CSV table of C-alpha atoms in Angstrom, one decimal:
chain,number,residue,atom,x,y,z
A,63,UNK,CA,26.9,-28.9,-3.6
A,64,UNK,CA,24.2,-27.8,-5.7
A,65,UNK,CA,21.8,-29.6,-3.9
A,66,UNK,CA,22.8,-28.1,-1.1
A,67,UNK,CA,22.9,-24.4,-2.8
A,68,UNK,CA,19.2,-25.1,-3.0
A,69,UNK,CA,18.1,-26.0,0.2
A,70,UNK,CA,20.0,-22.6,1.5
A,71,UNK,CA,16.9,-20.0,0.3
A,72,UNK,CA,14.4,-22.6,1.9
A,73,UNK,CA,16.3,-22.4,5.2
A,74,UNK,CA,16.8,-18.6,5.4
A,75,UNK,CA,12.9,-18.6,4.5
A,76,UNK,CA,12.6,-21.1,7.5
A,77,UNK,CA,14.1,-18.9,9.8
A,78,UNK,CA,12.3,-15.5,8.7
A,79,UNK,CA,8.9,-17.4,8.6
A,80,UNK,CA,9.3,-18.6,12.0
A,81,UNK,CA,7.5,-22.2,10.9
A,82,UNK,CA,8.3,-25.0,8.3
A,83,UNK,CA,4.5,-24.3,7.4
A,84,UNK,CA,4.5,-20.3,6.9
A,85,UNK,CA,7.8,-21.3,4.6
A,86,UNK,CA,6.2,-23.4,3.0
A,87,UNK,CA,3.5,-20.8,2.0
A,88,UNK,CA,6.0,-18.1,1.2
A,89,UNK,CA,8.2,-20.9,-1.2
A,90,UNK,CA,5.0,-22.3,-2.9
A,91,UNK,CA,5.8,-25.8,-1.5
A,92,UNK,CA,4.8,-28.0,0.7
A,93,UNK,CA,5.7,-28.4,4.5
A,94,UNK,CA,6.7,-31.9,3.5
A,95,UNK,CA,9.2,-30.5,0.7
A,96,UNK,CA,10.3,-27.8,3.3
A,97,UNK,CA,11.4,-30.6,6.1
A,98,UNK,CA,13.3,-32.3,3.5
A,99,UNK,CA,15.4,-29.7,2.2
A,100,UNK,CA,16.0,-28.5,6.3
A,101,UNK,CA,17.1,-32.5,6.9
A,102,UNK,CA,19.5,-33.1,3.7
A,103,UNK,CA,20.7,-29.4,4.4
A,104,UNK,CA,21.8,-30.9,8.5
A,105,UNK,CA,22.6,-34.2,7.4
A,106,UNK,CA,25.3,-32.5,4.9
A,107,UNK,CA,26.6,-30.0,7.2
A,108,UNK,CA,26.3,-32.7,10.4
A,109,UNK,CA,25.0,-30.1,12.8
A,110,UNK,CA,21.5,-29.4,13.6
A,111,UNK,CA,19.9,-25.9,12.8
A,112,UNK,CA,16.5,-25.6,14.7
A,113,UNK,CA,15.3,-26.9,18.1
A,114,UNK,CA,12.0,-28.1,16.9
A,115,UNK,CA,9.4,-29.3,19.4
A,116,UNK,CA,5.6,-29.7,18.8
A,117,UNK,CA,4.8,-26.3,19.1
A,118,UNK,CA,8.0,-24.5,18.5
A,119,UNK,CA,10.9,-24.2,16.3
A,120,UNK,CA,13.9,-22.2,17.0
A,121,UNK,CA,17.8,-22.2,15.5
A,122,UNK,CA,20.3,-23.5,17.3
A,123,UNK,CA,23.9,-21.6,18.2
A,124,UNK,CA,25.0,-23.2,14.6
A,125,UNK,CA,21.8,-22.4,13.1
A,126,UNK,CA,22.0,-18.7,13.9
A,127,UNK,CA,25.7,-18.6,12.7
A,128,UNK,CA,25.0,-19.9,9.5
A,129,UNK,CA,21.8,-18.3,9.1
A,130,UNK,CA,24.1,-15.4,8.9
A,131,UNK,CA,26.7,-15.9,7.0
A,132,UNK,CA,23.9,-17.5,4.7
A,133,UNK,CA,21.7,-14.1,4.7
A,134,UNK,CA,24.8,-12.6,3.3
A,135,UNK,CA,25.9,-15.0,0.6
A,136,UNK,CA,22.1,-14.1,-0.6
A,137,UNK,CA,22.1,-10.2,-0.5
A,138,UNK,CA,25.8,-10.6,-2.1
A,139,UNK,CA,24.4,-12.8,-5.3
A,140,UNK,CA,21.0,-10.5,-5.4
A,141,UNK,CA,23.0,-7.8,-5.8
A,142,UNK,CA,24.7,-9.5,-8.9
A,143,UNK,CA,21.5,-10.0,-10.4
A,144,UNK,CA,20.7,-7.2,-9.9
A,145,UNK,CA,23.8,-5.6,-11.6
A,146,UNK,CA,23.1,-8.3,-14.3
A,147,UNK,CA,19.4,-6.9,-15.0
A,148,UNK,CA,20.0,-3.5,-15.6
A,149,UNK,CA,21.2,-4.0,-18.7
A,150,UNK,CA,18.3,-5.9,-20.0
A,151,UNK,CA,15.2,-4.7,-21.0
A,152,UNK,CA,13.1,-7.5,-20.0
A,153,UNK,CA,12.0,-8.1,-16.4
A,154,UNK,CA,11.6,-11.5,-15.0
A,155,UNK,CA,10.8,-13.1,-11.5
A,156,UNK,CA,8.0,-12.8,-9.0
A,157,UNK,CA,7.4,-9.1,-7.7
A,158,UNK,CA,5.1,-9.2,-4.6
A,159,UNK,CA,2.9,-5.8,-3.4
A,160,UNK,CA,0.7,-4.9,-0.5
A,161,UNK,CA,-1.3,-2.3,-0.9
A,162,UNK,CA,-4.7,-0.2,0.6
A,163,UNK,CA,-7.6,-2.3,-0.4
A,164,UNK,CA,-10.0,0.1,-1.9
A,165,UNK,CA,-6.9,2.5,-3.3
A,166,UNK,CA,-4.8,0.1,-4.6
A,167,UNK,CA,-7.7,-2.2,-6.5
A,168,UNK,CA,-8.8,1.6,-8.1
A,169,UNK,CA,-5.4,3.2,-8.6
A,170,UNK,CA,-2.5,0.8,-8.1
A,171,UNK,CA,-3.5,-2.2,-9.7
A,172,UNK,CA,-4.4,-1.1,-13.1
A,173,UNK,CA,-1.4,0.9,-13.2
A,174,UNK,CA,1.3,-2.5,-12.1
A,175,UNK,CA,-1.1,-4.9,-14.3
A,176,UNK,CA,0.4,-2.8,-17.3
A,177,UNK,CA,4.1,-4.0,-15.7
A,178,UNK,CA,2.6,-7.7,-16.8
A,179,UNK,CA,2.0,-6.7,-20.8
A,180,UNK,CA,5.3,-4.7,-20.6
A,181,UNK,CA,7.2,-7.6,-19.1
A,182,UNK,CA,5.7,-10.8,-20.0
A,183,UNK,CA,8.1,-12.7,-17.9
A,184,UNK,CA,7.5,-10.8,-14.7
A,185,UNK,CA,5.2,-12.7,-11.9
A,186,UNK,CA,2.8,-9.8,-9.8
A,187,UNK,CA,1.3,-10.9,-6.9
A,188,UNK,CA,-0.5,-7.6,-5.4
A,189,UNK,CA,-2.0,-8.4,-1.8
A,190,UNK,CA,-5.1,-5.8,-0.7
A,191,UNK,CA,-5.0,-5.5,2.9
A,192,UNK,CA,-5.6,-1.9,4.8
A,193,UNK,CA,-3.2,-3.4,7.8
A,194,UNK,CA,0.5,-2.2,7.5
A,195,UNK,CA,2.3,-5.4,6.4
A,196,UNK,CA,5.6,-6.1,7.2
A,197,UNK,CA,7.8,-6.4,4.4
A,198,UNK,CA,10.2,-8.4,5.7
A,199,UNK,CA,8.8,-10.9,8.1
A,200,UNK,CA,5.7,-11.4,5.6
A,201,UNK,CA,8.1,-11.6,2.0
A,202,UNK,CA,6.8,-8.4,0.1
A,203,UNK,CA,9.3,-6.9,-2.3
A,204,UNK,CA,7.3,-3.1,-1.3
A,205,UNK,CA,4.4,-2.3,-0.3
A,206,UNK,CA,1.7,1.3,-1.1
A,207,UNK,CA,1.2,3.2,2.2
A,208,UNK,CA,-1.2,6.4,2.4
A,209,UNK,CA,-0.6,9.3,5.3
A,210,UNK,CA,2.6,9.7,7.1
A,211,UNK,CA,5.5,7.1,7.7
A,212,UNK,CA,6.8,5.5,11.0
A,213,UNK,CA,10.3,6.0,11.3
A,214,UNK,CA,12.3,2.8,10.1
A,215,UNK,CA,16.0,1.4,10.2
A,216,UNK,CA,15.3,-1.0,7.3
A,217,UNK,CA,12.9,0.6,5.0
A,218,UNK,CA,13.2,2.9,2.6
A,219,UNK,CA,10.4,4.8,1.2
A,220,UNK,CA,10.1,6.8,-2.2
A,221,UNK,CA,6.9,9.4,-2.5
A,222,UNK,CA,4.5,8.6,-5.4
A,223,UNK,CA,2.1,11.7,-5.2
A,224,UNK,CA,-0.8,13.1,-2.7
A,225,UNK,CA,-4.4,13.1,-2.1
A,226,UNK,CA,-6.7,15.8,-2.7
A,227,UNK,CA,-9.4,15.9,-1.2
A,228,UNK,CA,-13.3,16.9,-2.0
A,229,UNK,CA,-16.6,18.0,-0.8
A,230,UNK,CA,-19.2,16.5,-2.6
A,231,UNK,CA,-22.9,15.7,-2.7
A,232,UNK,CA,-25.7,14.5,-5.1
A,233,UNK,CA,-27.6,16.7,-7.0
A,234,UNK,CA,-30.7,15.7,-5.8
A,235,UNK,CA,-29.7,16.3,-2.2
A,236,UNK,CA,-28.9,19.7,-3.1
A,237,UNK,CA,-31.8,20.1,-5.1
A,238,UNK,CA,-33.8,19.2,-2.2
A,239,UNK,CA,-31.4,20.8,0.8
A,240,UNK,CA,-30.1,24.2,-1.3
A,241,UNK,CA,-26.4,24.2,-2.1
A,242,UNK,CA,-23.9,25.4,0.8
A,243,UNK,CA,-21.7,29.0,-0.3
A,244,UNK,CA,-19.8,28.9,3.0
A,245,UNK,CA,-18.5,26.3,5.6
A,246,UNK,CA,-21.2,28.0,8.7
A,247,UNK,CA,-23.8,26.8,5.9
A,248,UNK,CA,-23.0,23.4,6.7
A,249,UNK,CA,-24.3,24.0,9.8
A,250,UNK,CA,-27.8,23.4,8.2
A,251,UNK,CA,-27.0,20.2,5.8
A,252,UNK,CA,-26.3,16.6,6.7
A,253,UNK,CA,-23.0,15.2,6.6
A,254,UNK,CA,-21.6,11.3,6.1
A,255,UNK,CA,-18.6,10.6,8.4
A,256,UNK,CA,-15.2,9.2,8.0
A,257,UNK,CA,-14.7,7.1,11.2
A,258,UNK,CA,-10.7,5.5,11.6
A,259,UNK,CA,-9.7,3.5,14.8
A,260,UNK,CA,-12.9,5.0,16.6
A,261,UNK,CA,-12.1,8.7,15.9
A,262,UNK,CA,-14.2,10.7,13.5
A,263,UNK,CA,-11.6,12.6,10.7
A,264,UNK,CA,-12.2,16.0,10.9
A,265,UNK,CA,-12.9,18.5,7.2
A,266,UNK,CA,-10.7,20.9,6.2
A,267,UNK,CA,-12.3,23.7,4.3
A,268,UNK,CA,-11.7,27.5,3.0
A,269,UNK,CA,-13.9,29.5,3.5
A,270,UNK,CA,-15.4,32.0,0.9
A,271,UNK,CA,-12.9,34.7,2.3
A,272,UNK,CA,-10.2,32.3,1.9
A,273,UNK,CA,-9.7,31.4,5.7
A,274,UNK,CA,-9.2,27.5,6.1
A,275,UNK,CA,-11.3,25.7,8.4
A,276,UNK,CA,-10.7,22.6,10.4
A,277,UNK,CA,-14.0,21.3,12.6
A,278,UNK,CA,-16.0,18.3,13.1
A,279,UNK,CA,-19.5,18.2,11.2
A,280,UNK,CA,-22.2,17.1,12.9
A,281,UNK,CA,-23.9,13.7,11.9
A,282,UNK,CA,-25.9,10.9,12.7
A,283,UNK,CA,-24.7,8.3,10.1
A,284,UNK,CA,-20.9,7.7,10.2
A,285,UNK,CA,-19.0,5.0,8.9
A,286,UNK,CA,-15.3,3.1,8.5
A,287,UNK,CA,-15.3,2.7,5.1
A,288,UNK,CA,-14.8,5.1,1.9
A,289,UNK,CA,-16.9,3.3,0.0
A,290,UNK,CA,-19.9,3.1,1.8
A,291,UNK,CA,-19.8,6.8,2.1
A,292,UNK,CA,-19.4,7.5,-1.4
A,293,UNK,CA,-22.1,5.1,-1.7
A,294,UNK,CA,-24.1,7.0,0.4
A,295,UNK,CA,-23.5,10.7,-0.9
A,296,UNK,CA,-24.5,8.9,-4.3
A,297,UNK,CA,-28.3,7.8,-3.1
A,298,UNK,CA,-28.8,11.5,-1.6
A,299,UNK,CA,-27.9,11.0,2.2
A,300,UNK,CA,-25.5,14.1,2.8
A,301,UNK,CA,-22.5,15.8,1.9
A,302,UNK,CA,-19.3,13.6,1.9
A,303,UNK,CA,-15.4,14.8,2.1
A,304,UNK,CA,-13.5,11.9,-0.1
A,305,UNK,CA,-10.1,11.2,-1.9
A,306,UNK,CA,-10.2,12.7,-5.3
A,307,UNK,CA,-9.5,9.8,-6.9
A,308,UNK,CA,-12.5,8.0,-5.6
A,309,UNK,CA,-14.7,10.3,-6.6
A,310,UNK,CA,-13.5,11.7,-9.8
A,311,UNK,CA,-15.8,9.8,-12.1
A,312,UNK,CA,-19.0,10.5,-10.5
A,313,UNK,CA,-17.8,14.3,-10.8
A,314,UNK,CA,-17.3,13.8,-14.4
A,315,UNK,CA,-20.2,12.2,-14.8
A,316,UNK,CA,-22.8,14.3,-13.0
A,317,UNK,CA,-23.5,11.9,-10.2
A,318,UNK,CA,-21.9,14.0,-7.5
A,319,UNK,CA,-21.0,17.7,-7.4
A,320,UNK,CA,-18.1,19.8,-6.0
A,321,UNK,CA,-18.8,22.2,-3.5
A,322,UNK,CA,-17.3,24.7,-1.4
A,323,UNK,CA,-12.6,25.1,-1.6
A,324,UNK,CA,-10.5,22.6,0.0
A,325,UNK,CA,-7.9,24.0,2.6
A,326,UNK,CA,-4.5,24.7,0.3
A,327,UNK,CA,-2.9,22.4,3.3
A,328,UNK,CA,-4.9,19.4,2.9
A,329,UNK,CA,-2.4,16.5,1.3
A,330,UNK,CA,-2.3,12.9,2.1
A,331,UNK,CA,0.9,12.1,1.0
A,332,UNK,CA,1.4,8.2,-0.7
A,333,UNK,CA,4.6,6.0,-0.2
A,334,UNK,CA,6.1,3.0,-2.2
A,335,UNK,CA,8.2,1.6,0.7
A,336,UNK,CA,10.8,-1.4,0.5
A,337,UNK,CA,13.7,-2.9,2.3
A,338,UNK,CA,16.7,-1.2,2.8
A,339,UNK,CA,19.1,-3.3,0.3
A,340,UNK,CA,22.2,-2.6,-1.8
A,341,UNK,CA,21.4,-3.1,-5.2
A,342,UNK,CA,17.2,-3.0,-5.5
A,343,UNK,CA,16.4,-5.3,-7.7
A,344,UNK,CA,15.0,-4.1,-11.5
A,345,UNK,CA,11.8,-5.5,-11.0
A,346,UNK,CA,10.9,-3.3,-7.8
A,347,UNK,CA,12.6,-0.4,-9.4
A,348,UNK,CA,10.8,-0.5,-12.4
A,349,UNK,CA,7.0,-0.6,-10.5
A,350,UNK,CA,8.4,2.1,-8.6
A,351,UNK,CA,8.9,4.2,-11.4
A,352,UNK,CA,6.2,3.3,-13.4
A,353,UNK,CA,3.9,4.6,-10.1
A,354,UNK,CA,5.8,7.6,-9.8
A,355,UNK,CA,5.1,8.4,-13.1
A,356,UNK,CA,1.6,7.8,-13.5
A,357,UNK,CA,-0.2,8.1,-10.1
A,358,UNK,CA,-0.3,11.5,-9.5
A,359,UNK,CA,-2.8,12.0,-12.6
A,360,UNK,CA,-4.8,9.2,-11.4
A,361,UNK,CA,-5.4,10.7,-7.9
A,362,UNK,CA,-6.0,14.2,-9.7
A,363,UNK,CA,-9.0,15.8,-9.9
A,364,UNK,CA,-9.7,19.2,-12.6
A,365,UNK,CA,-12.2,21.0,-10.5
A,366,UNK,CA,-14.8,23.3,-12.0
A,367,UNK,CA,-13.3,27.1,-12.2
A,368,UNK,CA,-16.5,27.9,-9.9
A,369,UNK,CA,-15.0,26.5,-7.0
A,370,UNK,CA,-11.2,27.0,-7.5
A,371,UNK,CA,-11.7,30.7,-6.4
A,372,UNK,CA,-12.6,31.8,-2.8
A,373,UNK,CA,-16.3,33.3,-3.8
C-alpha cells in the first residue's frame, strides 16, 4: 500500500503533464523512474491507465476514473496539511513562481529571497518569463501578472499594488534640447517608444492646467523592451515614459530627471494569482503576504514637489 500511495502523485502528474517525460521534469525524476511507478501502479490495480503509443499517451476509461477520484484524495490530504501548517511558524516544501522577467528579477525576487532566510526549510523556485504561464498545466503554485486579468474559473487573484508611471530624460539631453513645461512642448523633443505585440503604448500626461493627455509621441527609435529604453534615455537619446520602479534609482541618483505630471488615472495594477483551492497552502500564503506588504514601496517613487503641482 505505501508503495502504491507513492506512485499516485506521479500518476496524477502524468496525466496533467500530458507525457511520462514533462512529468518527469515537473517530479525531478527521471522518465525511467516515471514508467516504473505508472507500471507497479497498473500491475497492482490490474487495469491499464494510459493508451501509450510512440507519439501519444492518453488515459484509458479506468484511467480517467481513477485519475479522479485520485485528484480528490490529493486536494482532500493538501488541505490537511495545510490545516496542519498554520499553526507552525516554520514553512517547509517547494514553492514555485512565474513572474515578468525584468519586474520580477528587480522587485519580486529580492523581496521572496527574504522568504528563504525567514524559512530555511522552504524550496523557491522563481521562473522569469514575460508569457502568461499556466499555473496548472505547467505546476506553479502562483504566478506575478502586471495589467488587467482575463476572467478565470480556477484562479484566484489577490492585488499586490500599482505602477506609476514617469517621464524622464538625461540631463544632458535636456541641457542640450531645453527642458519641456507642457505636453505640446514635446512636440519639439525626441521621444523612445514602448512597442508591445506590434502596437506603440501611448503617454498619459497632465498638462500644466491640469487637463490629462493621452496621444502617441512621435519617434524614430522604438523598441520592445523596458530596459533598452531606459538604457537609452540614460546615454541622452530622448525622453522616456517608464515604470517607477525601474527608474527610481537613476532619479535618485541624478542620472535621469522627472519631467512634466503623470495623468492621476494612469495605474498598472499587479496580481499574485493562484489556483482556486480549499485550504491554500502556508507557503503560498505567506509569499503572498509578504508581497502585499512590501511591494507597493518598492514600485513607489517620491517625486520632486516641482512636478507634483500642475505649473
Amino acid at each position: 500500500m505505501t508503495d502504491t500511495l507513492k506512485d499516485i502523485p506521479v500518476f496524477v502528474a502524468s496525466v496533467e503533464a500530458g507525457s511520462f517525460a514533462q512529468a518527469a521534469v515537473r517530479l525531478h525524476l527521471s522518465r525511467s523512474a516515471v514508467g516504473k511507478s505508472i507500471a507497479r501502479l497498473e500491475e497492482r490495480l490490474g487495469v491499464r491507465l494510459f493508451h501509450r503509443t510512440t507519439r501519444s499517451q492518453r488515459l484509458t476509461d479506468n484511467g480517467a476514473l481513477f485519475y479522479e477520484r485520485c485528484l480528490r484524495a490529493l486536494e482532500e490530504i493538501r488541505g490537511a496539511e495545510s490545516l496542519l501548517e498554520t499553526g507552525k511558524h516554520q514553512v517547509s516544501g517547494r514553492l514555485r513562481v512565474a513572474m515578468p522577467v525584468l519586474f520580477g528579477r528587480q522587485c519580486i525576487a529580492p523581496l521572496l529571497t527574504e522568504l528563504t532566510q525567514e524559512h530555511p526549510g522552504l524550496e523557491l523556485e522563481m521562473s522569469f518569463s514575460d508569457r502568461i504561464v499556466d499555473l496548472v498545466e505547467e505546476g506553479f503554485d502562483m504566478a506575478v501578472r502586471n495589467g488587467p486579468l482575463a476572467d478565470s474559473a480556477v484562479l484566484v487573484a489577490r492585488k499586490l499594488g500599482e505602477h506609476r508611471m514617469v517621464l524622464c530624460a538625461a540631463p544632458d539631453y535636456l541641457l542640450k534640447n531645453g527642458q519641456p513645461q507642457a505636453v505640446d512642448d514635446l512636440r519639439q523633443h525626441t521621444a523612445i517608444n514602448y512597442t508591445r505585440a506590434g502596437r506603440v503604448l501611448s503617454w498619459q500626461l497632465m498638462d500644466y492646467d491640469g487637463t490629462s493627455r493621452t496621444f502617441i509621441p512621435r519617434s524614430s527609435l522604438n523598441m520592445d523592451d523596458l530596459q533598452a529604453i531606459c538604457d537609452a534615455a540614460l546615454a541622452g537619446h530622448g525622453l522616456a515614459w517608464l515604470p517607477c520602479w525601474m527608474v527610481i534609482k537613476e532619479i535618485q541618483q541624478g542620472n535621469l530627471v522627472p519631467l512634466l505630471n503623470q495623468a492621476p488615472d494612469v495605474r498598472f495594477d499587479v496580481h499574485a494569482v493562484w489556483q482556486q483551492t480549499p485550504h491554500l497552502p502556508l507557503r503560498v500564503r505567506i509569499a503572498i503576504d509578504k508581497l502585499a506588504s512590501r511591494l507597493p514601496a518598492v514600485m513607489s517613487l517620491d517625486l520632486p514637489a516641482s512636478i507634483k503641482k500642475p505649473r
